[in-house]
CSV table of C-alpha atoms (C1' of nucleotides) in Angstrom, one decimal:
chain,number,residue,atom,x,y,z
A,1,UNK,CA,86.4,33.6,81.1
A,2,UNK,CA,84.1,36.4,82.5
A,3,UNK,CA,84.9,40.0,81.0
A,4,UNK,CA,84.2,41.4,84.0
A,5,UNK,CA,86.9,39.3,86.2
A,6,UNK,CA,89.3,39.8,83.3
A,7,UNK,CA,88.7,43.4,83.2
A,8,UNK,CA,88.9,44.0,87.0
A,9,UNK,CA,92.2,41.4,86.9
A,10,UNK,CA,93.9,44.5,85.1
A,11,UNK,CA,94.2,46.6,88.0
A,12,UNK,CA,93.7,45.0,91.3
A,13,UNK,CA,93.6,41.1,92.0
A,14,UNK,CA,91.1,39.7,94.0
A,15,UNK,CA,90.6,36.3,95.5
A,16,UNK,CA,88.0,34.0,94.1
A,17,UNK,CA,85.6,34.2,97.1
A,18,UNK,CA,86.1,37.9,96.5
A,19,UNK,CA,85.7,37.6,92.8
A,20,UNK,CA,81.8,35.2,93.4
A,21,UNK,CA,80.9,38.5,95.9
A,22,UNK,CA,81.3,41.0,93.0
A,23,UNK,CA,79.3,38.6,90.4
A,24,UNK,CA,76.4,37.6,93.2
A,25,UNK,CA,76.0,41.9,93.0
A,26,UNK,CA,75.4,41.9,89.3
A,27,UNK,CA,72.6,40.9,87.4
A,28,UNK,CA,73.2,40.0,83.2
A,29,UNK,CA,70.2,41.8,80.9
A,30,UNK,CA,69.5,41.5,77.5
A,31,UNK,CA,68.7,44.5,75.5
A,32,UNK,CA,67.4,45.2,71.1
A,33,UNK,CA,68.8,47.6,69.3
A,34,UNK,CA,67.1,50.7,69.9
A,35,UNK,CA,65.9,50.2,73.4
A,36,UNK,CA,66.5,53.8,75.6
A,37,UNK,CA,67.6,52.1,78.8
A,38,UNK,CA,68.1,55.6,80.8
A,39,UNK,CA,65.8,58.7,79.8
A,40,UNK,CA,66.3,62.3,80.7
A,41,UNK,CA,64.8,63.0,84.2
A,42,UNK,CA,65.3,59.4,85.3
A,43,UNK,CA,67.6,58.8,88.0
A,44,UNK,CA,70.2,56.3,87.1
A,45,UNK,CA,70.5,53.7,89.7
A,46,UNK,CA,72.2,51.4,88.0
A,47,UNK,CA,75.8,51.3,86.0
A,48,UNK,CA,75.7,48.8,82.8
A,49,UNK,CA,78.8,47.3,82.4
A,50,UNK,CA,78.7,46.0,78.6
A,51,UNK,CA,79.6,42.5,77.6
A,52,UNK,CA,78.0,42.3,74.1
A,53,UNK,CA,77.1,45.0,71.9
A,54,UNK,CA,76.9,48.7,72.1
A,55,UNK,CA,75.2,51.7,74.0
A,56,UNK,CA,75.8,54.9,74.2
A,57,UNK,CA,75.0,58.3,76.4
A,58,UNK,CA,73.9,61.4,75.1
A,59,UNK,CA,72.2,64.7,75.7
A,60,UNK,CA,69.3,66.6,74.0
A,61,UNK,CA,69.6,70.1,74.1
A,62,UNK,CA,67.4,73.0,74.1
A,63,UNK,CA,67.4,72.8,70.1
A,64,UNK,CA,66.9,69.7,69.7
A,65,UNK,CA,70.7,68.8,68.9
A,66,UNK,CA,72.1,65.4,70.3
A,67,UNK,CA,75.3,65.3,71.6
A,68,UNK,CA,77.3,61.8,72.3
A,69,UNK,CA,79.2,61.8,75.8
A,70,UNK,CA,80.3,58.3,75.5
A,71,UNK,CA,80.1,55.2,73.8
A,72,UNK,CA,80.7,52.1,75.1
A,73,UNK,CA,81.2,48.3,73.7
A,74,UNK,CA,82.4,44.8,75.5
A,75,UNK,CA,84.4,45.8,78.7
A,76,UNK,CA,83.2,49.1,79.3
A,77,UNK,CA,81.0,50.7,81.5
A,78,UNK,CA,78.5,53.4,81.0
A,79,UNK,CA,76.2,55.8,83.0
A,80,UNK,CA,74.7,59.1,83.2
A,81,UNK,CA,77.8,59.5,85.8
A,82,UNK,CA,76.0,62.8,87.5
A,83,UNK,CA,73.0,61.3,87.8
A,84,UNK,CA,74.1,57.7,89.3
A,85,UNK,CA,76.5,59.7,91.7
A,86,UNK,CA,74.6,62.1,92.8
A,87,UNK,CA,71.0,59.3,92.6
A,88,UNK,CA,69.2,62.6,91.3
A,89,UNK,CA,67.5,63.0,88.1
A,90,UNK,CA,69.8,63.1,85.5
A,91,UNK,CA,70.2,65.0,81.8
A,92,UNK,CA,70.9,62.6,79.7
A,93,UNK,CA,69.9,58.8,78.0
A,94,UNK,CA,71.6,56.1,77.4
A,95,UNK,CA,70.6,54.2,74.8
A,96,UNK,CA,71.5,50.4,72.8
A,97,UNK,CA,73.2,51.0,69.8
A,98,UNK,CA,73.1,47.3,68.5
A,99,UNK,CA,71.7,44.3,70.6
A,100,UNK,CA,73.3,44.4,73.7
A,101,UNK,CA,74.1,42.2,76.8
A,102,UNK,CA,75.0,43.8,80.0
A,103,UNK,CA,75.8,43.6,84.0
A,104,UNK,CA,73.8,45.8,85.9
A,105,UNK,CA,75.4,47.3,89.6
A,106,UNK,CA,73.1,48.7,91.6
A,107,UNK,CA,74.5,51.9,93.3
A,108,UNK,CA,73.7,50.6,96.4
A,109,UNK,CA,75.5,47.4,95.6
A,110,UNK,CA,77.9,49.5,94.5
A,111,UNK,CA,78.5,50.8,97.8
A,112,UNK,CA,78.4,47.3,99.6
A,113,UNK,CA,81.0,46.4,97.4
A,114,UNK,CA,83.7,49.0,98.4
A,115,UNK,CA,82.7,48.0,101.9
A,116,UNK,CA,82.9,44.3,101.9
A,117,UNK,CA,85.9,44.3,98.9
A,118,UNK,CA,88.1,47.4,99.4
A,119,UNK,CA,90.0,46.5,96.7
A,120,UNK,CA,86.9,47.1,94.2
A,121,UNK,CA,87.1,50.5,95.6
A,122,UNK,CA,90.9,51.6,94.0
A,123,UNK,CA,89.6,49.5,90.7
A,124,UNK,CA,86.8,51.8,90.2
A,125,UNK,CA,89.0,54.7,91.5
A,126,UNK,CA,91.7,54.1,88.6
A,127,UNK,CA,88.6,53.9,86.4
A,128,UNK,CA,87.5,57.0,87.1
A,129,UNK,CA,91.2,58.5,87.2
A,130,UNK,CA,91.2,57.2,83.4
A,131,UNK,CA,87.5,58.1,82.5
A,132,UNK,CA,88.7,61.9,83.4
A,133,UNK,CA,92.1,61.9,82.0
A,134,UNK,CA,90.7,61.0,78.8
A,135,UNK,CA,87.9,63.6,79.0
A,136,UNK,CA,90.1,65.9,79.5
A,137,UNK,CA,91.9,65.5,76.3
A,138,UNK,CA,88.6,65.8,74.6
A,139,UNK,CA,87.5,68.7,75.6
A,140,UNK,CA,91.0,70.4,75.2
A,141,UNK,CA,91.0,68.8,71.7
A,142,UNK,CA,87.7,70.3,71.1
A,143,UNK,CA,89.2,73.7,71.5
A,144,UNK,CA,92.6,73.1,69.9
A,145,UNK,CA,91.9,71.3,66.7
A,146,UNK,CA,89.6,71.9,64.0
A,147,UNK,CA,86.6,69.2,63.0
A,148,UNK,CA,88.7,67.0,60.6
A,149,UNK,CA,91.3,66.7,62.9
A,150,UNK,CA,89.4,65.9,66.0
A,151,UNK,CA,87.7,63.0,63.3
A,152,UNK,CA,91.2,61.8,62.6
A,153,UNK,CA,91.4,61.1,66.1
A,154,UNK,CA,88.4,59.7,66.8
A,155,UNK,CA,88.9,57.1,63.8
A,156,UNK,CA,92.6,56.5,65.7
A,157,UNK,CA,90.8,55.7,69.0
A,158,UNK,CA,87.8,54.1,68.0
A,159,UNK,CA,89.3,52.0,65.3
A,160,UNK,CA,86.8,48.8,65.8
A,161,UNK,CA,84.0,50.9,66.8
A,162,UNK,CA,83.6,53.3,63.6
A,163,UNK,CA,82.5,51.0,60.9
A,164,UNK,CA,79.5,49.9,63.5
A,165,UNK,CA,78.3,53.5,64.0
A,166,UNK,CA,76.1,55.6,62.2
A,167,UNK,CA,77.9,58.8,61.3
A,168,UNK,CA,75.4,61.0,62.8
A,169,UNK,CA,77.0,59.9,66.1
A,170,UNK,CA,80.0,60.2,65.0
A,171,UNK,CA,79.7,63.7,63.8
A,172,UNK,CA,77.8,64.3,67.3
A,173,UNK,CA,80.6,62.9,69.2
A,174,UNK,CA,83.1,65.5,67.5
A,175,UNK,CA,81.1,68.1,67.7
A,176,UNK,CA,79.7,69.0,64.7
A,177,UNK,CA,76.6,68.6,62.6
A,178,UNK,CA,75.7,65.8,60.3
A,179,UNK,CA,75.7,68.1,57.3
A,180,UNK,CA,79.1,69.2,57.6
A,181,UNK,CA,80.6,65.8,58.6
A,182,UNK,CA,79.6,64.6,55.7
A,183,UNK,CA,80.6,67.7,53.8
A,184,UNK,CA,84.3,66.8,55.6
A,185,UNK,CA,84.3,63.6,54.3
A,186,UNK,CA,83.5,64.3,50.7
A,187,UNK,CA,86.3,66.8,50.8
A,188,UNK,CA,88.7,64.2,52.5
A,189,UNK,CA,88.0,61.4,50.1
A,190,UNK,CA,88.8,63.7,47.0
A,191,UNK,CA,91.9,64.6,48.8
A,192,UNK,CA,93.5,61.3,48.1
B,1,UNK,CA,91.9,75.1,111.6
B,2,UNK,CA,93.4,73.0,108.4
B,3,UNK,CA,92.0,73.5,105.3
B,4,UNK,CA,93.1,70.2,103.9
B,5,UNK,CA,91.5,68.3,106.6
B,6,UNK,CA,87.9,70.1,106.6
B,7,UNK,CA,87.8,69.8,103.2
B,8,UNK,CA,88.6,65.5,103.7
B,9,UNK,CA,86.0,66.1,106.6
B,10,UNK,CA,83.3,66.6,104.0
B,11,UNK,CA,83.4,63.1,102.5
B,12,UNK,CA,85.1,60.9,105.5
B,13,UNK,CA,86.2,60.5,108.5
B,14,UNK,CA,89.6,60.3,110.1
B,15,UNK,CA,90.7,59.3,113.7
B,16,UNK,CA,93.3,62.1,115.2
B,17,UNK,CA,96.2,60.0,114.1
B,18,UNK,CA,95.0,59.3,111.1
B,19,UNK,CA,94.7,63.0,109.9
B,20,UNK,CA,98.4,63.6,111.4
B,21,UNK,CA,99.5,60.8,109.1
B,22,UNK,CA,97.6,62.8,106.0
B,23,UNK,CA,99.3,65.9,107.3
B,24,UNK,CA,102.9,64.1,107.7
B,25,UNK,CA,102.5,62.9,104.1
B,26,UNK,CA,102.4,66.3,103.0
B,27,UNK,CA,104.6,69.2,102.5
B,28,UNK,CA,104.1,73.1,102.8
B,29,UNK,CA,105.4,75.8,99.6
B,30,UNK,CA,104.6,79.2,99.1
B,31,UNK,CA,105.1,80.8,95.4
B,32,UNK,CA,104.9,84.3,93.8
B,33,UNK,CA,102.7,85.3,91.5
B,34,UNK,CA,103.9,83.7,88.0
B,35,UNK,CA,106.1,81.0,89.0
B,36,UNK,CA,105.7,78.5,86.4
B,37,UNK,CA,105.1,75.0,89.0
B,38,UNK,CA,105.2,72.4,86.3
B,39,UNK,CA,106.0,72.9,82.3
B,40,UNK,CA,105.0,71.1,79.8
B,41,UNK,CA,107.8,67.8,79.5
B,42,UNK,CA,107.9,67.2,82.7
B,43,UNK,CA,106.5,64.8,84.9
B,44,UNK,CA,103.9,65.6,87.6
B,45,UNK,CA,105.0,64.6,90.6
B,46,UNK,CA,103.1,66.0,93.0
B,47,UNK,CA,99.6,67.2,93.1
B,48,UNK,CA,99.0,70.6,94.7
B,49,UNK,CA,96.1,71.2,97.6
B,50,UNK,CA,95.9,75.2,97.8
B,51,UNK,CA,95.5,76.8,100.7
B,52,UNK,CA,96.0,80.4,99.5
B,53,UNK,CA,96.4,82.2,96.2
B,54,UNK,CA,95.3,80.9,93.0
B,55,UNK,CA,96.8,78.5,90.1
B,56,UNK,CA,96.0,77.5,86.6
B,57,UNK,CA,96.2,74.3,84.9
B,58,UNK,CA,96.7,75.2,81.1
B,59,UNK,CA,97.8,73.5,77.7
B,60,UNK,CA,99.1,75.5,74.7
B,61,UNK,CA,98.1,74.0,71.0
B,62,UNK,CA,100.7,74.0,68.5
B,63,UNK,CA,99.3,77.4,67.0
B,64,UNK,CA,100.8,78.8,70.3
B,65,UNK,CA,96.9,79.1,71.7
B,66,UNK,CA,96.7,78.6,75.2
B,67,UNK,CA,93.8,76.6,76.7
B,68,UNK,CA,93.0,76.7,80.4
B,69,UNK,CA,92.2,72.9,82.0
B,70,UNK,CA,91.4,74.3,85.8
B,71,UNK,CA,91.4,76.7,88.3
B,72,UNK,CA,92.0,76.1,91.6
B,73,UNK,CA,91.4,78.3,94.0
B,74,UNK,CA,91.7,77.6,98.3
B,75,UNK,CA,90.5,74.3,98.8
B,76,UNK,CA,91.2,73.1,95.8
B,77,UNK,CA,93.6,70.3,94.0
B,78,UNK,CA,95.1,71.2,90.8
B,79,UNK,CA,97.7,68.7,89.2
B,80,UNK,CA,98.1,67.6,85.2
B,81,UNK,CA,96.1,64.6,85.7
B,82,UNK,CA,97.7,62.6,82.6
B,83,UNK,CA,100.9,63.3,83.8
B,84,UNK,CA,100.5,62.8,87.7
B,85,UNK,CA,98.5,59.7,87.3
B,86,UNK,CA,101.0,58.1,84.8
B,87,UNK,CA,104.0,59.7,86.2
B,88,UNK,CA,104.7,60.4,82.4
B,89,UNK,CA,105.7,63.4,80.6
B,90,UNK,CA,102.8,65.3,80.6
B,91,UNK,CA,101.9,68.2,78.5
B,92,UNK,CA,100.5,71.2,80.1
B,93,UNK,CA,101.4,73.8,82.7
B,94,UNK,CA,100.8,74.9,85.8
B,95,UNK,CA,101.0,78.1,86.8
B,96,UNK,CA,100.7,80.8,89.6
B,97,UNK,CA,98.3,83.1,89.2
B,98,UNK,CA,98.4,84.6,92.3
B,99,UNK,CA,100.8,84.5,95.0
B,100,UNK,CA,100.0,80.8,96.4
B,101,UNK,CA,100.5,78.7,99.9
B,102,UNK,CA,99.9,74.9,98.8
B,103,UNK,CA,100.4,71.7,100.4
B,104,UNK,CA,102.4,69.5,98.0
B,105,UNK,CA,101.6,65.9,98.3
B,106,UNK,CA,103.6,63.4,95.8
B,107,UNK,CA,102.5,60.1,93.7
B,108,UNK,CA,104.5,58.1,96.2
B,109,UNK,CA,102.7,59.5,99.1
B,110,UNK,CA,99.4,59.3,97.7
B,111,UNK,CA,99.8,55.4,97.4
B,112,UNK,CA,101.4,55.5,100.5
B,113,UNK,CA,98.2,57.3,102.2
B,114,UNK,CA,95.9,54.5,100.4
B,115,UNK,CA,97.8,51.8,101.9
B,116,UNK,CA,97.7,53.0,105.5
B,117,UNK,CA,94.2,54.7,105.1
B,118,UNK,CA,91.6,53.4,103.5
B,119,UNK,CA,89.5,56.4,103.8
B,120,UNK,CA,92.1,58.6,102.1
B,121,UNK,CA,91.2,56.4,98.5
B,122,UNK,CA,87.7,56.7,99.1
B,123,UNK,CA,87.9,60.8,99.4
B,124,UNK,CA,89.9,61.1,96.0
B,125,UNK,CA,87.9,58.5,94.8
B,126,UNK,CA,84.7,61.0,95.5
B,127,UNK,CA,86.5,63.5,94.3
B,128,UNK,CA,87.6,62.4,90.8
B,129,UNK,CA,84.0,61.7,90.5
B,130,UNK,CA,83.4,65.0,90.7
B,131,UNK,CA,85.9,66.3,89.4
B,132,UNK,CA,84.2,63.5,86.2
B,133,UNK,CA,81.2,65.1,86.5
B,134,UNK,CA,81.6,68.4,86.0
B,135,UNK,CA,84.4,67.5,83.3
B,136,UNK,CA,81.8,66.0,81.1
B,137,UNK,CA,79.3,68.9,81.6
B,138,UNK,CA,81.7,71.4,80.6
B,139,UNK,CA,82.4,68.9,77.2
B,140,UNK,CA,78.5,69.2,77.0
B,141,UNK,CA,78.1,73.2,77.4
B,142,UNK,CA,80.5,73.7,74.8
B,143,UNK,CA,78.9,72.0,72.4
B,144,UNK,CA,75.4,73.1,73.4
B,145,UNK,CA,75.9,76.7,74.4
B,146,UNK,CA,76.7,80.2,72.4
B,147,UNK,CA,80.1,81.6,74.0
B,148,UNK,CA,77.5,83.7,75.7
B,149,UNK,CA,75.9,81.0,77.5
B,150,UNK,CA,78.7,79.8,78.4
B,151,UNK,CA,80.6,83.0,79.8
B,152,UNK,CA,76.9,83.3,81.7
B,153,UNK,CA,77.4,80.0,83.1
B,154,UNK,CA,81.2,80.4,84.0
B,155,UNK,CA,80.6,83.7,85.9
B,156,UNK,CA,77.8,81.9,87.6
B,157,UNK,CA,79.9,78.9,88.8
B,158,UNK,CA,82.9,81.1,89.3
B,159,UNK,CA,81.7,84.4,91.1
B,160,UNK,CA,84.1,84.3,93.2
B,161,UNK,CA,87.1,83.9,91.1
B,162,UNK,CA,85.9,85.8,88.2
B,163,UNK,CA,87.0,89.3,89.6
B,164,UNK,CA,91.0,87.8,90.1
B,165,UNK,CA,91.1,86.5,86.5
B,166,UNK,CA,92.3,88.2,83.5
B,167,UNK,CA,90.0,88.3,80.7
B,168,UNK,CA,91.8,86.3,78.5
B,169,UNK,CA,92.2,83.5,80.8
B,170,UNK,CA,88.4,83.5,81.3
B,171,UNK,CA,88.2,83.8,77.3
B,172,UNK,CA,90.5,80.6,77.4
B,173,UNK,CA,88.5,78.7,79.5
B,174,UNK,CA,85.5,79.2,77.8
B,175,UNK,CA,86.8,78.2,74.6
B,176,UNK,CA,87.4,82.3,73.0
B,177,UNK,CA,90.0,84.5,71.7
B,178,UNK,CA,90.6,87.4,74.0
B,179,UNK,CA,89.6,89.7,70.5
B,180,UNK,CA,85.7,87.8,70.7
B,181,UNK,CA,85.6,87.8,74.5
B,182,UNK,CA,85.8,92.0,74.1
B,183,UNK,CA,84.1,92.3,71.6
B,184,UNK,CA,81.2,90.1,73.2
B,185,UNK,CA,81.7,91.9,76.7
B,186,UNK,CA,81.0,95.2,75.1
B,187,UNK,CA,78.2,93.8,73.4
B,188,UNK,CA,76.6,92.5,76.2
B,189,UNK,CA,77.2,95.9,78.1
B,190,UNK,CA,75.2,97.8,75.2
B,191,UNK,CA,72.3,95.7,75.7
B,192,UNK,CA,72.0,96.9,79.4
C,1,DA,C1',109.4,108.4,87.3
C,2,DG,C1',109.9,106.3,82.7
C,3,DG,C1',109.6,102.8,79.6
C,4,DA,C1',109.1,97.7,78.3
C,5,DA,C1',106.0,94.4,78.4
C,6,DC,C1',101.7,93.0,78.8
C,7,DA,C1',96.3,93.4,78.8
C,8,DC,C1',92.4,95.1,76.7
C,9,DT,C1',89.6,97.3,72.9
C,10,DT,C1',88.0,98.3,68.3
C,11,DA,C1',87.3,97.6,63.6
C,12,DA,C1',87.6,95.6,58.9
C,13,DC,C1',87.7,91.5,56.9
C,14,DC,C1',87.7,86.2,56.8
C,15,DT,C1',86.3,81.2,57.4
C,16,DA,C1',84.9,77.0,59.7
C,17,DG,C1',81.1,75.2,60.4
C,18,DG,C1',75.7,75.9,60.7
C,19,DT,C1',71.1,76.1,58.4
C,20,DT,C1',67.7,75.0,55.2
C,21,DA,C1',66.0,72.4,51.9
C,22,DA,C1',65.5,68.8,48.6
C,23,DG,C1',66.8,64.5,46.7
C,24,DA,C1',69.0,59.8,47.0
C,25,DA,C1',70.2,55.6,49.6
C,26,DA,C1',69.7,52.6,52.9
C,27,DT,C1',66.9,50.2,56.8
C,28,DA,C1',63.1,48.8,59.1
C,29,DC,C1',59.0,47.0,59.1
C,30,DA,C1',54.3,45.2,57.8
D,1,DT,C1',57.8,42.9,48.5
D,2,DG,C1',56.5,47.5,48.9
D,3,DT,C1',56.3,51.5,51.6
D,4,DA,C1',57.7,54.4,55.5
D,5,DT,C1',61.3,56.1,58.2
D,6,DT,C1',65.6,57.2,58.8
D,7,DT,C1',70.3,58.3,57.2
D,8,DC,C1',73.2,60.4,54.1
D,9,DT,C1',74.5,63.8,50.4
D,10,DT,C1',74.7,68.1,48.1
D,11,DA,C1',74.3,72.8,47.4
D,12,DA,C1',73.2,77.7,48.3
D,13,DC,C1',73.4,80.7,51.7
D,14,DC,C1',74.3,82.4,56.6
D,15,DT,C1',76.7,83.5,61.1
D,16,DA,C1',79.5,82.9,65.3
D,17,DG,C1',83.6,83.4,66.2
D,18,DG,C1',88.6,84.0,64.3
D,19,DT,C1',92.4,86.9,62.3
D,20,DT,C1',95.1,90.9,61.7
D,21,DA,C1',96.3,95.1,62.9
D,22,DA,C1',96.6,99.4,65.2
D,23,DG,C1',95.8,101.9,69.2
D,24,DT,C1',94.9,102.5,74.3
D,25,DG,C1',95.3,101.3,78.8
D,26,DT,C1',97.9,98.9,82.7
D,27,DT,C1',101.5,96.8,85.4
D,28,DC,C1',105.7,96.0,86.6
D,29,DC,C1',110.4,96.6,86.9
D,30,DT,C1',114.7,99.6,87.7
DNA sequence: AGGAACACTTAACCTAGGTTAAGAAATACA
DNA sequence: TGTATTTCTTAACCTAGGTTAAGTGTTCCT
């Protein structure tokens, strides 16, 4: 069955006419490894919603230092969320990870959507309710806990995802550089 | 006129009955500086629209650190997020900062408003996004930015608020001990 | 008005994590 | 298959920000 039906069937239920109109507003692509689908100063017009594979969305800044805001593999979505909300240049990129295949939504078949199927309106509204709850917690566990701790986390809730990233992104994602991430893990390793 | 219903002006709008309804739905408090409005254990059941005063959305780490979430200020929702949308024990506070008026306005309610208006889950659909949006830049600035930059950016965003706030809750917010926020203060000072 | 309880400051000292640099391992790619 | 590029490691050294502690305002409460 479609991952995009299934994923949608976890929070509102919509008829199968209803369910051929969301589809018909998608369009499937196929990415490599590698391939920057979204670079800083772009506007994002599209939201990817993943079905195969992995991307991700970072920042550069003024240093040079990259810095993940989210990964995403089958049954997530990703964006440069200011940039496709806002359809103004954005900061970031978003980039595939490992060979990827994707639905594209248009913002403005975004917006048909939540005219013509009101109920894809809550669905992305409890996304969004979750994608902030969850940032949240980051950025309070960025303050509270120290590196290794905020790794222990990460390796908690990304389970399936961390043997398929290189730990540059990881130690990007936590907030730290490379260097000292893999200082940490020398350290934990000898611990036990 | 209402508060509540400019600020729902500014993303959609509602037919005279319809905004009665919004208003109906609702219920009116006034607290003292202080008041503690939600601990940590309990369950959010109601978010908080402010119409006067000023309240703070904080979590405090198991080294007893305190870490503020949000402000809110008039015009404003503040609620913990986790805890409102789950309706689980959630694990921050909310507190008065300054003597408040709010408009309470409880999970039950809120489903009850999408149910009879439409528009209502379209406004806190837009504003969760935004709420998103500047969520994930904040993640972003602390991992770019020297608490300098960030303090600069905070006052900035905040110039309003930043005159009604203790230091140390600006020091929380930006990720500081009160002891660094003074001592960078001062330093900044000296250097004009 | 007087004192308890905070809020802020300062200063000495400490440490988690950053920086630089150089080599080793792994990948990509021709 | 070899070489170029990128990733990872290690180690010496550095610094932004934390910790502790003591003192000085403030605020608030009776």
């Amino acid at each position: 069955m479609n991952l995009l039906l299934e994923s949608i069937a976890k929070h509102v239920s919509l008829s199968t006419e209803e369910q051929e109109r969301v589809l018909s507003l998608t369009e499937s692509r196929q990415y490599n490894a590698k391939t920057i689908v979204l670079k800083e100063g772009e506007t994002c017009t599209h939201s990817f919603f993943v079905t195969k594979g992995i991307l991700r969305n970072y920042t550069i800044d003024e240093n040079g230092m990259e810095h993940v805001v989210s990964f995403a593999c089958p049954g997530w979505w990703i964006a440069d969320m200011y940039s496709y909300l806002t359809q103004r240049p954005g900061h970031s990129f978003i980039e595939v990870n490992e060979e990827a295949e994707v639905l594209l939504l248009s913002k403005e078949n975004q917006e048909l959507l939540y005219a013509e199927v009101p109920k894809m309106e809550r669905f992305f509204r409890i996304l969004i309710e979750n994608s902030l709850v969850a940032n949240q917690q980051r950025l309070i566990d960025n303050m509270s806990f120290t590196a290794e701790a905020r790794y222990d986390k990460f390796s908690k809730k990304y389970a399936g995802l961390i043997h398929s990233l290189p730990q540059k992104q990881i130690a990007s994602y936590i907030g730290v550089t490379p260097e000292f991430f893999s200082k940490m893990k020398a350290r934990l390793l000898k611990r036990h």
